[in-house]
């Protein structure tokens, strides 16, 4: 058991958040959100890892063979679906904003404040 | 059919309705899609009410537990997904569904004819939203809670930005989407850590597995991450910045749902996860959670009330009032007593009706005058007496006037909170008075034209309220549903306070909700739990007096604001606070990180 994957997951999340905070372009911001999300993939797969385990597909390995945890892989798949939906919707909003407002710079959006 | 078998239907029927409307909506005339939407929303409402009646009635026990697809536990182990209805969860699902029916009735034929080839899209999205919220209220599985959380989130972003022809809704939807999604991913990280520790995903299973050993940093980190996601949804300070921006721009029917139930589901999530997972010896100790939620709840209530008072954009004003009331709900939950939970549940119930009715009245203003700006509308709406009366009654109910449900909930929640800390009832009175007073101020100016025309503040940022009407053109005559629905919602809020059965059910729901052992026994061991005997709930005398006091204060504040002799310098003092609400997505994300740090600091003493 090594801590490296957990550190990597935390690092990816923080990098994504840093990008979101400093972003000057909304497309970049949505990308950063996807980066932050990919930390959840790394963490999920790290949690399910078993040393010496193989893929949990039993069609061609004996049933007593040591495999990695299939539950987290199912969770990661669900997570990817959620992420794809969110990213697609947010990008569509950004495209529409560019059409209506002529900008993708978050600093130029100043209607809502106070 | 047994009660448990109905639970999947409460979620599946609206999903099916959404699919039908998306597939066939473009070929059907508007009236058919509206009727279909109402039918697909009303059926789960009836089912949820039936489930509520059965679990609250106590005939078959207070819990209905359904292992979806028949994947039962075998010897305490299993990979199935469980839906659990206790009176509180079933009650929330019923509230969500009833409010969705009200919203669909409100937008009946009124909402602008959708663009060609997209008929039924709006109704389909509302139904998806309903499915997500009902699923969140009924699930007994933490990962499924995340999935429903994201489902309702994604649909809510789409609904907020539904009017894609304008830039403000897009901006609001983007802030909403990015901040809430990031919160959702925090929640998933926390769920993963819990899975790593326990190998379980069910709420009851995780809770039982955690209690085997003393809490450590991993459990605390998991709690902070999960709570962050849920508090973002609940719009607690400092996670709240997305809410006013989204509510100010979302279509009125969507605001009714966002403010009425979705935000409150975040509070429900925090309370549910805490009681089922973290309330035992292996979780977060009670004093630490109480401290954390009290600090966050008090900040939320005070900041929300202050910002609410300073708004001229009426929808934004109502949005900040939701923030303030969420703070009170968090405070009610924070004292970790059954009375606190049941008082808060009644408060949420009353608040949902009142706030949705107020948004409904603002929708009338928007569609008639193409503005929701208090200053622009000064004295113009005198020709709408019915709307004016409804709006005023809503303001009075919001400030806690007995015998409205908001008044009863406030009375019970502040009584429970007062037992934890003596100054908390003062917070309830103050926040109710300020938010109710802001609504009454708007009513006086807009509907009665009282006082002098207001002037714009020169100091600090401000959002004005010009907007496009949501109907095809400006309304000349107000359609009947747009008045009948707010009136019915206010009547519902009144009945929450008047009907003794509602309060008695909430009291029992609170005791069941805080009984983690009973919940685990019902879910994992299939052991029927004896329903606690009903105790008649009375209006506490102090609560009635405090409710009258906060209403009187609200009226006095409104009168003072309208008729005060001259400007005071007080507005300048609030400018720094208003500047925090910058409309900048990066700032909001930074505040989310600050909030996580705050939450960690407040709960870290639980480690030894």
XYZ file of C-alpha atoms in Angstrom:
722
model
C 0.000 0.000 0.000
C 1.515 3.276 -1.070
C 0.337 6.817 -0.431
C 1.438 8.095 -3.836
C -1.939 7.654 -5.629
C -3.725 9.490 -2.829
C -1.281 12.371 -3.010
C -1.705 12.442 -6.779
C -5.505 12.586 -6.415
C -5.246 15.464 -3.950
C -2.775 17.260 -6.196
C -5.019 16.948 -9.269
C -7.992 18.289 -7.310
C -6.015 21.280 -6.054
C -4.618 22.008 -9.523
C -8.158 22.021 -10.911
C -9.389 24.336 -8.151
C -6.421 26.663 -8.648
C -7.213 26.824 -12.352
C -10.858 27.617 -11.614
C -9.975 30.419 -9.227
C -7.517 32.108 -11.567
C -9.261 31.371 -14.850
C -9.627 34.194 -17.392
C -11.582 32.137 -19.900
C -14.785 30.222 -19.231
C -13.877 27.343 -21.571
C -10.654 26.988 -19.603
C -12.717 27.108 -16.380
C -14.957 24.246 -17.513
C -11.792 22.333 -18.437
C -10.404 22.964 -14.954
C -13.620 21.608 -13.460
C -13.086 18.426 -15.490
C -9.492 18.260 -14.185
C -10.736 18.580 -10.610
C -13.194 15.817 -11.318
C -10.523 13.490 -12.656
C -9.068 13.411 -9.147
C -12.145 11.370 -8.196
C -11.260 8.774 -10.870
C -7.727 8.449 -9.532
C -8.923 8.168 -5.951
C -11.601 5.596 -6.822
C -9.183 3.394 -8.738
C -6.508 3.739 -6.043
C -8.978 2.627 -3.391
C -9.923 -0.474 -5.362
C -6.386 -1.533 -6.229
C -5.120 -4.846 -4.926
C -1.506 -5.862 -5.350
C -1.224 -8.611 -7.906
C -4.866 -8.332 -8.848
C -6.083 -8.451 -12.411
C -9.123 -6.984 -14.148
C -12.374 -8.268 -12.600
C -13.565 -9.977 -15.767
C -14.103 -13.663 -15.105
C -14.672 -14.913 -18.644
C -11.020 -15.860 -19.111
C -9.546 -16.041 -15.606
C -10.363 -18.620 -12.944
C -12.942 -17.423 -10.390
C -10.497 -17.725 -7.499
C -7.989 -15.408 -9.151
C -7.159 -12.260 -7.177
C -8.877 -9.270 -8.853
C -9.133 -5.551 -8.142
C -12.375 -4.225 -6.638
C -15.044 -4.057 -9.365
C -17.352 -1.806 -7.304
C -15.129 1.250 -7.592
C -14.861 0.683 -11.329
C -18.635 0.779 -11.595
C -18.594 3.959 -9.528
C -15.921 5.472 -11.775
C -18.041 4.704 -14.853
C -21.058 6.410 -13.302
C -18.831 9.305 -12.347
C -17.612 9.635 -15.945
C -21.205 9.763 -17.205
C -22.026 12.482 -14.677
C -18.882 14.387 -15.631
C -19.608 14.173 -19.355
C -23.130 15.515 -18.797
C -21.966 18.405 -16.654
C -19.118 19.344 -18.994
C -21.317 19.194 -22.091
C -24.032 21.325 -20.504
C -21.616 23.929 -19.152
C -19.782 24.160 -22.492
C -23.130 24.642 -24.247
C -23.880 27.507 -21.865
C -20.470 29.048 -22.601
C -21.032 28.776 -26.369
C -24.394 30.476 -25.978
C -22.836 33.164 -23.783
C -20.204 33.859 -26.449
C -22.979 34.275 -29.009
C -25.069 36.628 -26.866
C -22.455 38.507 -24.922
C -19.481 38.288 -27.251
C -17.052 37.238 -24.531
C -15.866 34.228 -22.575
C -13.957 36.264 -20.004
C -15.520 35.890 -16.546
C -14.245 39.367 -15.627
C -16.447 40.848 -18.357
C -19.631 39.459 -16.814
C -20.676 42.165 -14.430
C -24.483 42.226 -14.411
C -24.953 40.194 -11.268
C -23.411 41.586 -8.130
C -24.123 43.165 -4.792
C -49.039 -3.359 -3.304
C -46.982 -3.013 -0.137
C -45.589 0.362 0.833
C -41.974 -0.433 0.008
C -42.908 -1.470 -3.527
C -44.207 2.040 -4.195
C -40.872 3.748 -3.536
C -39.221 3.057 -6.922
C -42.373 4.286 -8.650
C -42.110 7.694 -6.983
C -38.802 8.116 -8.843
C -39.555 6.147 -12.005
C -42.879 7.749 -12.962
C -41.520 11.286 -13.426
C -38.506 9.859 -15.311
C -40.904 8.025 -17.613
C -42.952 11.195 -18.040
C -39.838 13.145 -19.008
C -38.935 10.506 -21.605
C -42.471 10.540 -23.060
C -42.508 14.327 -23.291
C -39.070 14.552 -24.874
C -39.941 11.867 -27.421
C -43.469 12.997 -28.248
C -43.649 16.599 -27.093
C -42.887 18.133 -30.455
C -45.763 16.319 -32.146
C -48.363 17.219 -29.522
C -50.225 20.479 -29.019
C -49.274 22.589 -26.017
C -52.380 21.752 -23.999
C -51.688 18.010 -24.264
C -48.057 18.309 -23.170
C -49.101 20.489 -20.220
C -51.785 17.999 -19.189
C -49.400 15.043 -19.573
C -46.776 16.841 -17.501
C -49.272 17.531 -14.714
C -50.476 13.911 -14.758
C -46.932 12.509 -14.603
C -46.128 14.859 -11.707
C -49.383 14.294 -9.845
C -49.132 10.484 -9.869
C -45.877 10.388 -7.836
C -47.331 13.103 -5.603
C -50.254 10.816 -4.805
C -47.884 7.851 -4.323
C -45.588 9.827 -2.030
C -48.544 11.009 0.035
C -49.762 7.414 0.283
C -46.320 6.253 1.433
C -46.228 9.094 3.934
C -49.670 8.202 5.263
C -48.613 4.567 5.711
C -45.220 5.130 7.357
C -46.615 7.927 9.518
C -49.748 5.970 10.350
C -47.693 3.288 12.028
C -49.676 0.284 10.820
C -46.764 -1.403 9.058
C -43.953 0.246 11.007
C -42.359 3.650 10.473
C -39.866 2.502 7.831
C -40.513 1.246 4.317
C -37.359 -0.434 3.004
C -37.044 -1.493 -0.631
C -34.001 -3.304 -2.006
C -34.309 -2.318 -5.666
C -34.487 -5.248 -8.074
C -34.748 -7.763 -5.222
C -31.002 -7.559 -4.375
C -31.517 -8.222 -0.681
C -28.785 -8.532 1.895
C -27.566 -12.070 2.446
C -26.068 -12.602 5.897
C -25.620 -8.863 6.384
C -23.702 -8.466 3.118
C -24.868 -7.417 -0.284
C -24.334 -5.165 -3.262
C -27.949 -4.040 -3.586
C -29.167 -0.475 -3.530
C -31.745 0.441 -0.955
C -34.546 2.987 -0.887
C -35.776 3.907 2.577
C -38.843 5.940 3.446
C -39.195 7.184 6.987
C -41.815 9.848 7.724
C -39.342 12.685 7.134
C -37.971 11.350 3.831
C -41.416 10.417 2.555
C -42.720 13.803 3.682
C -39.994 15.584 1.716
C -40.705 13.505 -1.383
C -44.390 14.400 -1.019
C -43.547 18.090 -0.572
C -41.329 18.037 -3.678
C -44.003 16.338 -5.776
C -46.854 18.582 -4.598
C -44.772 21.676 -5.255
C -43.901 20.402 -8.743
C -47.614 19.985 -9.479
C -48.214 23.531 -8.224
C -45.397 24.842 -10.407
C -46.695 23.084 -13.503
C -50.182 24.457 -12.806
C -48.677 27.934 -12.366
C -46.869 27.800 -15.693
C -49.920 26.267 -17.397
C -50.066 27.893 -20.803
C -48.370 30.971 -19.343
C -44.766 30.168 -19.937
C -43.766 31.381 -23.360
C -44.476 28.855 -26.098
C -41.185 26.982 -26.393
C -39.300 27.260 -29.662
C -40.573 25.090 -32.472
C -39.505 21.431 -32.341
C -38.822 21.674 -28.598
C -42.369 21.361 -27.314
C -42.608 19.830 -23.857
C -38.907 20.352 -23.123
C -39.523 22.634 -20.152
C -42.062 20.258 -18.606
C -39.746 17.305 -19.214
C -36.906 19.062 -17.407
C -39.177 19.862 -14.455
C -40.144 16.177 -14.248
C -36.473 15.125 -14.310
C -35.860 17.631 -11.535
C -38.688 16.059 -9.552
C -37.223 12.569 -10.028
C -33.804 13.736 -8.831
C -35.170 15.428 -5.735
C -37.514 12.551 -4.788
C -34.668 10.087 -5.276
C -32.397 12.155 -3.048
C -35.054 12.248 -0.325
C -35.717 8.508 -0.467
C -32.326 6.915 -1.058
C -30.592 4.942 1.659
C -27.347 4.679 -0.273
C -24.633 7.314 -0.175
C -23.395 6.874 -3.734
C -26.943 6.976 -5.051
C -27.433 10.149 -3.059
C -24.507 11.586 -5.061
C -26.064 10.463 -8.356
C -29.443 12.007 -7.517
C -27.617 15.082 -6.217
C -25.929 15.487 -9.598
C -29.140 14.683 -11.496
C -31.044 17.433 -9.778
C -28.019 19.677 -10.128
C -27.605 19.249 -13.867
C -31.320 19.706 -14.510
C -31.358 22.786 -12.301
C -28.436 24.338 -14.251
C -30.276 23.716 -17.504
C -33.514 25.162 -16.111
C -31.724 28.225 -14.734
C -30.201 28.957 -18.120
C -33.401 28.002 -19.921
C -33.790 31.447 -21.489
C -30.653 31.173 -23.596
C -31.379 34.337 -25.542
C -30.260 36.544 -22.632
C -26.829 36.812 -21.083
C -27.822 37.093 -17.414
C -29.442 33.639 -17.162
C -26.375 32.111 -18.818
C -24.068 33.809 -16.343
C -26.195 32.694 -13.381
C -26.429 29.126 -14.672
C -22.640 28.938 -15.157
C -21.896 30.108 -11.606
C -24.500 27.698 -10.297
C -23.173 24.812 -12.397
C -19.475 25.211 -11.681
C -19.776 25.781 -7.923
C -22.339 23.005 -7.400
C -20.478 20.490 -9.552
C -17.265 21.155 -7.679
C -19.214 20.607 -4.463
C -20.559 17.359 -5.892
C -17.035 16.154 -6.666
C -15.974 16.962 -3.095
C -18.859 14.836 -1.927
C -17.735 11.976 -4.184
C -14.168 12.193 -2.845
C -15.611 11.898 0.655
C -17.761 8.928 -0.332
C -14.689 7.241 -1.808
C -12.778 7.712 1.443
C -15.678 6.181 3.382
C -15.742 3.255 0.969
C -11.992 2.840 1.406
C -12.430 2.635 5.172
C -15.554 0.481 5.378
C -16.063 -1.217 2.002
C -19.699 -0.135 2.096
C -21.819 2.447 0.316
C -25.150 2.210 2.142
C -25.765 4.843 4.807
C -26.709 2.278 7.443
C -23.847 -0.085 6.516
C -21.188 2.665 6.601
C -22.487 3.912 9.932
C -22.378 0.479 11.511
C -18.898 -0.265 10.104
C -17.462 3.083 11.258
C -18.575 2.527 14.820
C -16.139 -0.368 15.230
C -13.173 1.937 15.844
C -12.277 5.409 17.043
C -12.528 8.240 14.511
C -9.341 9.413 12.845
C -8.260 11.921 10.231
C -9.684 9.887 7.375
C -13.188 9.864 8.860
C -12.970 13.571 9.551
C -11.752 14.309 6.013
C -14.593 12.220 4.614
C -17.099 14.106 6.746
C -15.760 17.507 5.699
C -15.808 16.553 2.007
C -19.328 15.093 2.066
C -20.655 17.976 4.152
C -19.056 20.503 1.781
C -20.987 19.086 -1.167
C -24.254 19.140 0.740
C -23.696 22.601 2.224
C -22.982 23.984 -1.248
C -26.421 22.736 -2.262
C -27.861 24.187 0.946
C -26.247 27.552 0.119
C -24.653 27.926 3.556
C -22.152 30.763 4.011
C -19.498 30.818 2.530
C -20.799 28.362 -0.092
C -23.893 30.463 -0.856
C -22.677 32.861 -3.546
C -24.157 30.911 -6.458
C -27.720 31.025 -5.112
C -28.681 34.703 -5.525
C -27.117 34.812 -8.990
C -29.035 31.720 -10.080
C -32.343 32.679 -8.454
C -32.308 36.204 -9.840
C -32.229 34.924 -13.401
C -34.013 31.566 -13.378
C -37.574 31.435 -14.747
C -40.114 32.085 -11.981
C -41.506 28.517 -11.815
C -37.938 27.229 -11.439
C -37.238 29.724 -8.636
C -40.261 28.349 -6.802
C -38.684 24.884 -6.838
C -35.094 25.971 -6.196
C -35.971 28.096 -3.175
C -38.885 26.021 -1.989
C -37.292 22.585 -1.826
C -33.940 22.075 -3.562
C -31.900 24.208 -1.179
C -33.647 22.625 1.812
C -32.718 19.186 0.470
C -29.087 20.181 1.085
C -29.897 20.744 4.773
C -31.776 17.449 4.810
C -28.733 15.739 3.287
C -26.396 17.082 5.970
C -28.741 15.968 8.743
C -29.474 12.560 7.195
C -25.814 11.720 6.525
C -24.774 12.909 9.962
C -27.385 10.918 11.849
C -27.068 7.701 9.848
C -23.293 7.671 9.284
C -21.379 9.966 11.625
C -23.466 10.182 14.799
C -21.996 7.092 16.508
C -18.765 6.686 18.469
C -16.804 6.174 15.228
C -17.963 9.444 13.669
C -17.901 13.119 14.503
C -18.718 13.853 18.173
C -21.968 15.718 18.782
C -20.464 18.856 20.397
C -18.154 19.350 17.410
C -20.940 19.062 14.885
C -23.167 21.361 16.927
C -20.411 23.967 17.071
C -19.682 23.726 13.337
C -23.308 23.940 12.229
C -24.142 26.685 14.734
C -21.279 28.869 13.503
C -22.122 28.276 9.848
C -25.880 28.557 10.406
C -25.602 31.813 12.358
C -23.292 33.358 9.751
C -25.644 32.244 6.981
C -28.726 33.636 8.708
C -27.156 37.016 9.509
C -25.458 37.542 6.149
C -28.571 36.410 4.258
C -30.773 38.796 6.226
C -28.409 41.721 5.734
C -28.064 41.145 1.979
C -31.814 40.541 1.664
C -32.538 43.947 3.156
C -30.151 45.691 0.732
C -31.649 44.335 -2.515
C -33.855 46.172 -4.985
C -34.107 43.253 -7.460
C -37.132 41.520 -5.903
C -36.233 37.969 -6.962
C -32.734 38.449 -5.602
C -34.219 39.773 -2.385
C -36.282 36.611 -2.045
C -33.186 34.541 -2.880
C -31.223 36.111 -0.025
C -34.201 35.536 2.239
C -33.879 31.851 1.334
C -30.198 32.004 2.317
C -31.178 33.555 5.649
C -33.829 30.934 6.331
C -31.442 28.132 5.375
C -29.201 29.467 8.116
C -32.085 29.120 10.562
C -32.775 25.573 9.335
C -29.110 24.662 9.871
C -29.296 26.137 13.353
C -32.403 24.085 14.107
C -30.650 20.912 12.944
C -27.405 21.835 14.733
C -28.795 21.353 18.232
C -29.069 17.629 17.401
C -32.317 17.033 19.222
C -35.499 15.398 17.913
C -37.382 18.601 18.695
C -34.923 20.598 16.614
C -35.401 18.276 13.643
C -39.197 18.250 13.835
C -39.387 22.019 14.320
C -37.103 22.524 11.328
C -39.170 20.096 9.252
C -42.318 22.118 9.936
C -40.417 25.334 9.233
C -39.231 23.948 5.877
C -42.769 22.876 5.033
C -44.251 26.278 5.800
C -41.363 28.124 4.164
C -41.730 26.138 0.926
C -45.358 27.248 0.534
C -44.728 30.856 1.490
C -41.584 31.337 -0.577
C -43.062 29.674 -3.664
C -46.156 31.887 -3.332
C -43.984 35.011 -3.073
C -42.014 34.020 -6.182
C -45.340 33.373 -7.932
C -46.485 36.927 -7.143
C -43.188 38.346 -8.427
C -43.729 36.370 -11.636
C -46.984 38.295 -12.136
C -45.108 41.597 -11.775
C -42.396 40.445 -14.173
C -44.848 39.456 -16.885
C -46.946 42.585 -16.600
C -44.284 45.262 -16.207
C -41.148 43.574 -17.604
C -39.335 44.469 -14.404
C -38.732 43.090 -10.939
C -37.057 46.243 -9.682
C -38.429 47.734 -6.481
C -37.485 51.270 -7.559
C -38.831 51.078 -11.092
C -42.085 49.484 -9.986
C -42.692 52.079 -7.273
C -46.431 52.701 -7.066
C -47.159 51.014 -10.383
C -48.786 47.791 -9.199
C -51.696 49.389 -7.329
C -53.923 48.029 -10.096
C -53.247 44.450 -8.965
C -54.968 44.293 -5.566
C -55.178 40.496 -5.356
C -51.475 40.045 -6.087
C -50.707 42.782 -3.587
C -52.718 41.106 -0.834
C -51.109 37.721 -1.540
C -47.629 39.270 -1.520
C -48.301 41.070 1.765
C -49.706 37.953 3.421
C -46.598 36.095 2.192
C -44.381 38.742 3.784
C -46.233 38.481 7.089
C -46.036 34.668 7.018
C -42.308 34.849 6.208
C -41.739 36.935 9.321
C -43.279 34.150 11.417
C -46.847 35.321 11.973
C -48.915 32.702 13.836
C -50.805 30.589 12.849
C -48.856 30.032 9.601
C -46.652 26.938 9.314
C -43.603 29.200 9.232
C -44.708 30.581 12.597
C -45.166 27.148 14.156
C -41.897 25.818 12.718
C -40.041 28.898 13.896
C -41.613 28.625 17.351
C -40.664 24.942 17.778
C -37.199 25.288 16.211
C -36.309 28.330 18.301
C -37.557 26.613 21.449
C -35.285 23.618 20.688
C -32.398 25.928 19.799
C -32.913 27.968 22.943
C -32.215 24.883 25.019
C -28.749 24.652 23.440
C -27.872 28.343 23.641
C -30.008 31.056 25.193
C -29.340 33.699 22.533
C -30.496 31.607 19.572
C -34.212 32.602 19.785
C -33.086 36.211 19.358
C -31.376 35.185 16.100
C -34.595 33.572 14.856
C -36.645 36.672 15.703
C -34.131 39.080 14.172
C -33.665 37.176 10.917
C -37.405 36.547 10.451
C -38.130 40.203 11.126
C -35.523 41.514 8.674
C -36.424 39.158 5.814
C -40.173 39.582 6.354
C -39.646 43.325 6.699
C -37.826 43.488 3.365
C -40.776 41.766 1.658
C -43.262 44.078 3.374
C -41.183 47.093 2.317
C -41.460 45.954 -1.295
C -45.208 45.427 -0.857
C -45.655 48.941 0.559
C -43.669 50.587 -2.204
C -44.735 48.553 -5.210
C -48.387 47.845 -4.478
C -49.323 50.801 -2.240
C -46.934 53.440 -3.563
C -46.222 54.460 0.005
C -43.596 56.980 1.041
C -41.339 58.810 -1.369
C -39.931 57.260 -4.539
C -36.811 55.353 -3.511
C -33.448 56.470 -4.779
C -30.592 54.296 -5.906
C -27.724 53.792 -3.517
C -24.577 55.442 -4.813
C -22.282 53.327 -2.710
C -21.370 49.787 -3.527
C -22.478 47.394 -6.224
C -26.121 46.754 -6.990
C -28.127 44.527 -9.299
C -31.050 46.276 -10.933
C -34.136 44.351 -11.894
C -35.022 44.976 -15.500
C -35.886 41.711 -17.213
C -37.810 40.258 -20.098
C -41.307 38.907 -19.396
C -41.601 35.135 -19.537
C -44.905 35.172 -21.368
C -45.234 35.756 -25.103
C -45.785 39.461 -24.458
C -46.632 41.630 -21.512
C -49.705 40.411 -19.692
C -52.737 42.621 -19.865
C -54.904 40.399 -17.684
C -53.404 38.128 -15.040
C -54.275 34.480 -15.816
C -56.244 32.706 -13.096
C -53.613 29.981 -12.344
C -50.979 32.633 -11.654
C -53.091 33.888 -8.746
C -54.788 30.648 -7.712
C -51.489 28.785 -7.213
C -49.898 31.353 -4.853
C -53.196 31.537 -2.944
C -53.320 27.743 -2.638
C -49.668 27.628 -1.529
C -50.309 30.203 1.187
C -53.368 28.235 2.287
C -51.137 25.153 2.465
C -48.611 27.018 4.610
C -51.477 28.092 6.865
C -52.801 24.552 7.176
C -49.347 23.333 8.299
C -49.699 25.550 11.332
C -53.382 24.898 11.957
C -53.906 21.165 11.401
C -52.732 19.336 14.537
C -51.986 16.130 12.590
C -49.150 17.763 10.652
C -47.315 18.852 13.774
C -47.840 15.479 15.468
C -46.443 13.667 12.411
C -43.438 15.999 12.317
C -42.800 15.365 16.005
C -42.699 11.615 15.430
C -40.655 12.066 12.261
C -38.072 14.005 14.263
C -37.748 11.265 16.873
C -37.384 8.555 14.215
C -34.927 10.658 12.214
C -32.553 11.027 15.158
C -32.675 7.337 16.068
C -29.680 5.994 14.148
C -29.894 2.584 15.813
C -33.519 2.137 14.804
C -32.732 3.164 11.229
C -29.884 0.653 10.960
C -31.967 -2.104 12.506
C -34.827 -1.467 10.086
C -32.595 -1.308 6.998
C -29.973 -3.955 7.747
C -31.715 -6.435 9.997
C -35.203 -5.984 8.601
C -36.328 -5.708 12.190
C -39.590 -3.831 12.487
C -39.164 -0.824 14.699
C -42.037 0.116 16.944
C -43.397 3.474 15.954
C -43.127 5.958 18.807
C -46.456 7.010 20.228
C -47.831 10.253 18.907
C -47.546 13.231 21.204
C -49.884 16.124 20.580
C -47.943 19.248 19.673
C -49.115 22.599 20.913
C -48.188 26.070 19.954
C -45.756 27.126 22.695
C -46.900 30.381 24.304
C -43.443 31.944 24.114
C -43.336 30.932 20.444
C -46.612 32.728 19.720
C -45.381 35.847 21.486
C -42.009 35.755 19.683
C -43.805 35.199 16.367
C -45.997 38.230 16.978
C -42.911 40.175 18.051
C -40.987 39.334 14.870
C -44.019 40.217 12.721
C -44.408 43.539 14.509
C -40.678 44.211 14.090
C -40.932 43.358 10.397
C -43.811 45.787 9.916
C -41.946 48.468 11.857
C -38.777 47.966 9.793
C -40.752 48.174 6.554
C -42.551 51.331 7.676
C -39.289 52.880 8.809
C -37.638 52.115 5.473
C -40.498 53.616 3.484
C -41.280 56.700 5.558
C -37.944 57.506 7.163
C -37.123 61.205 6.985
C -33.846 61.063 5.118
C -31.049 58.787 4.055
C -28.780 57.631 6.796
C -25.191 56.648 6.287
C -25.933 53.034 7.156
C -25.911 51.890 3.528
C -22.235 52.704 3.211
C -21.432 50.309 6.045
C -22.813 47.344 4.138
C -20.954 48.113 0.900
C -17.918 45.908 1.748
C -20.209 42.955 2.420
C -22.083 43.549 -0.818
C -18.805 43.706 -2.712
C -18.108 40.081 -1.722
C -20.998 39.062 -3.975
C -18.885 39.866 -7.015
C -20.515 37.702 -9.670
C -17.073 36.246 -10.432
C -16.931 32.450 -10.622
C -13.287 32.288 -9.515
C -14.130 34.174 -6.322
C -16.951 31.786 -5.547
C -14.668 28.768 -5.944
C -12.095 30.405 -3.678
C -14.798 30.904 -1.044
C -15.698 27.236 -1.358
C -12.127 26.340 -0.395
C -12.283 28.796 2.517
C -15.514 27.129 3.639
C -13.878 23.693 3.579
C -11.039 25.011 5.716
C -13.542 26.547 8.135
C -15.469 23.308 8.380
C -12.258 21.380 9.024
C -11.153 23.814 11.719
C -14.531 23.650 13.449
C -14.697 19.857 13.553
C -10.989 18.970 13.922
C -11.152 18.961 17.720
C -13.112 15.720 17.387
C -9.768 14.007 16.829
C -7.809 12.772 19.748
